[in-house]
Amino acid sequence: MATVVTGCAASPVADAKAEASKTLQIYTDTEPLAERLPKLGRIVSVHWQQEAPGGDSRVPGPTDYFVSALMKLDPGSVAVLTASTQMESAAIGAGPESIAIPAELAEFAPAGAQWVHSGVLDGTLVRADSAKLYFDPGSDTVYLSATNVHLPN
């Protein structure tokens, strides 16, 4: 009796396809975010992505959706939104209070941005399971990192 052992190695083509499928699509349609974030005002342009980790259609049950978005608002909008709230400086990085813009969106972030953040605005401007908003008044850009953004009441 002979035992046959076969090895199973991943091919470079299969690896490349798997890696490509991990890359999230970047959307530029303002409507889905404008509908969910009316308190921000008019979104002039946007680059955003949505991820549903564990969103395997074979598994029943709810799925969380993580949204990352860089939104350009009407001129002066960020100054108006941040005027009545104490803002704290924020920086791009990997720390707990840092902005972690996904690599796919980083090229759309304004150069030299001076990001600011307020937990108060996170709760008043976004209806979501969790959300953080970062503002760059100089470019009227808002960065959103959120889980399960809901429609307004």
Short mmCIF file of C-alpha atoms in Angstrom, two decimals:
data_model
loop_
_atom_site.label_atom_id
_atom_site.label_comp_id
_atom_site.label_asym_id
_atom_site.label_seq_id
_atom_site.Cartn_x
_atom_site.Cartn_y
_atom_site.Cartn_z
CA MET A 1 0.00 0.00 0.00
CA ALA A 2 1.46 3.33 -1.03
CA THR A 3 0.62 6.63 0.54
CA VAL A 4 0.57 9.62 -1.72
CA VAL A 5 1.20 13.00 -0.15
CA THR A 6 0.49 16.06 -2.22
CA GLY A 7 1.53 19.55 -1.34
CA CYS A 8 -0.68 22.51 -1.89
CA ALA A 9 1.11 25.74 -2.67
CA ALA A 10 -0.56 29.02 -3.52
CA SER A 11 0.28 30.35 -6.92
CA PRO A 12 1.42 33.94 -7.42
CA VAL A 13 -1.67 34.53 -9.59
CA ALA A 14 -3.98 33.32 -6.81
CA ASP A 15 -2.12 35.50 -4.30
CA ALA A 16 -2.45 38.53 -6.56
CA LYS A 17 -6.19 37.91 -7.03
CA ALA A 18 -6.70 37.51 -3.29
CA GLU A 19 -4.78 40.71 -2.60
CA ALA A 20 -6.75 42.62 -5.26
CA SER A 21 -10.02 41.49 -3.72
CA LYS A 22 -8.91 42.99 -0.38
CA THR A 23 -8.58 46.45 -1.93
CA LEU A 24 -11.68 48.44 -1.15
CA GLN A 25 -13.47 50.37 -3.84
CA ILE A 26 -13.33 54.16 -3.56
CA TYR A 27 -16.66 55.89 -4.13
CA THR A 28 -17.17 59.51 -5.17
CA ASP A 29 -20.97 59.68 -5.02
CA THR A 30 -21.96 62.32 -2.46
CA GLU A 31 -25.62 61.23 -2.13
CA PRO A 32 -25.26 58.30 0.34
CA LEU A 33 -23.23 60.38 2.78
CA ALA A 34 -25.19 63.60 2.28
CA GLU A 35 -28.37 61.67 3.09
CA ARG A 36 -26.86 60.33 6.34
CA LEU A 37 -24.93 63.46 7.36
CA PRO A 38 -27.25 66.43 6.70
CA LYS A 39 -25.89 68.40 9.66
CA LEU A 40 -22.54 68.77 7.88
CA GLY A 41 -24.09 70.91 5.17
CA ARG A 42 -23.48 70.49 1.46
CA ILE A 43 -20.80 67.97 0.52
CA VAL A 44 -19.09 69.38 -2.57
CA SER A 45 -16.95 66.30 -3.25
CA VAL A 46 -16.08 63.09 -1.47
CA HIS A 47 -13.81 60.06 -1.61
CA TRP A 48 -15.05 57.26 0.60
CA GLN A 49 -14.93 53.55 1.14
CA GLN A 50 -17.02 51.06 3.03
CA GLU A 51 -15.86 47.79 4.52
CA ALA A 52 -17.90 44.96 6.02
CA PRO A 53 -15.37 42.71 7.74
CA GLY A 54 -16.88 39.35 8.37
CA GLY A 55 -19.57 40.21 5.84
CA ASP A 56 -19.63 36.65 4.56
CA SER A 57 -23.01 36.14 2.91
CA ARG A 58 -23.01 32.51 4.10
CA VAL A 59 -23.23 33.63 7.72
CA PRO A 60 -26.64 34.90 8.84
CA GLY A 61 -27.00 37.88 11.10
CA PRO A 62 -26.15 41.56 11.21
CA THR A 63 -22.98 42.92 9.71
CA ASP A 64 -21.12 46.03 10.82
CA TYR A 65 -20.10 48.52 8.15
CA PHE A 66 -17.01 50.65 8.59
CA VAL A 67 -16.98 53.89 6.59
CA SER A 68 -13.99 56.13 5.96
CA ALA A 69 -14.59 59.35 4.03
CA LEU A 70 -12.78 62.53 3.07
CA MET A 71 -15.44 65.14 2.34
CA LYS A 72 -14.96 68.63 0.94
CA LEU A 73 -17.67 71.02 2.13
CA ASP A 74 -18.81 74.43 0.91
CA PRO A 75 -16.28 77.21 1.61
CA GLY A 76 -16.45 78.38 5.23
CA SER A 77 -18.59 75.42 6.37
CA VAL A 78 -15.95 73.88 8.63
CA ALA A 79 -15.38 77.20 10.40
CA VAL A 80 -19.11 77.46 11.08
CA LEU A 81 -19.36 73.85 12.31
CA THR A 82 -16.38 74.19 14.67
CA ALA A 83 -16.94 77.78 15.90
CA SER A 84 -19.01 77.03 18.98
CA THR A 85 -17.08 73.99 20.23
CA GLN A 86 -13.69 73.57 21.90
CA MET A 87 -11.54 71.81 19.30
CA GLU A 88 -8.38 69.81 19.96
CA SER A 89 -5.50 69.35 17.54
CA ALA A 90 -5.24 65.93 15.92
CA ALA A 91 -2.47 64.39 13.85
CA ILE A 92 -2.23 61.59 11.33
CA GLY A 93 -0.69 58.52 12.93
CA ALA A 94 -1.40 55.24 14.63
CA GLY A 95 -2.05 56.37 18.21
CA PRO A 96 -5.43 56.13 19.94
CA GLU A 97 -6.19 59.85 19.46
CA SER A 98 -4.64 60.00 15.99
CA ILE A 99 -6.27 60.05 12.59
CA ALA A 100 -5.78 56.78 10.72
CA ILE A 101 -6.71 57.61 7.13
CA PRO A 102 -6.67 54.40 5.05
CA ALA A 103 -3.85 54.22 2.51
CA GLU A 104 -6.35 54.12 -0.37
CA LEU A 105 -7.78 57.50 0.70
CA ALA A 106 -4.58 59.21 1.85
CA GLU A 107 -3.85 60.69 -1.58
CA PHE A 108 -7.14 62.64 -1.37
CA ALA A 109 -6.33 64.26 1.99
CA PRO A 110 -5.41 67.95 1.77
CA ALA A 111 -1.69 68.65 1.85
CA GLY A 112 -0.59 70.37 5.05
CA ALA A 113 -3.93 69.83 6.77
CA GLN A 114 -4.27 71.15 10.34
CA TRP A 115 -6.76 68.61 11.67
CA VAL A 116 -8.92 69.35 14.70
CA HIS A 117 -11.40 67.15 16.56
CA SER A 118 -14.19 67.42 19.11
CA GLY A 119 -16.00 64.49 20.70
CA VAL A 120 -19.02 66.76 21.10
CA LEU A 121 -19.33 67.15 17.32
CA ASP A 122 -18.92 63.39 16.80
CA GLY A 123 -22.13 62.85 18.73
CA THR A 124 -24.13 65.79 17.41
CA LEU A 125 -23.30 65.66 13.70
CA VAL A 126 -23.34 61.90 13.07
CA ARG A 127 -25.84 59.19 13.96
CA ALA A 128 -23.77 56.00 14.09
CA ASP A 129 -22.79 53.18 16.41
CA SER A 130 -19.45 54.99 16.68
CA ALA A 131 -18.01 57.92 14.77
CA LYS A 132 -15.13 60.34 14.76
CA LEU A 133 -14.99 63.51 12.71
CA TYR A 134 -11.80 65.44 12.01
CA PHE A 135 -11.90 68.89 10.46
CA ASP A 136 -9.38 70.90 8.44
CA PRO A 137 -10.71 74.48 8.41
CA GLY A 138 -8.13 75.63 5.85
CA SER A 139 -9.44 73.31 3.14
CA ASP A 140 -13.03 72.84 4.41
CA THR A 141 -12.35 69.10 4.54
CA VAL A 142 -13.90 66.65 6.98
CA TYR A 143 -12.59 63.15 7.59
CA LEU A 144 -15.12 60.64 8.92
CA SER A 145 -14.30 57.28 10.46
CA ALA A 146 -17.49 55.51 11.55
CA THR A 147 -19.22 52.23 12.22
CA ASN A 148 -22.78 51.77 11.01
CA VAL A 149 -23.76 55.29 9.96
CA HIS A 150 -27.54 55.60 10.30
CA LEU A 151 -30.09 57.75 8.56
CA PRO A 152 -31.15 60.80 10.60
CA ASN A 153 -34.36 60.55 12.62
#
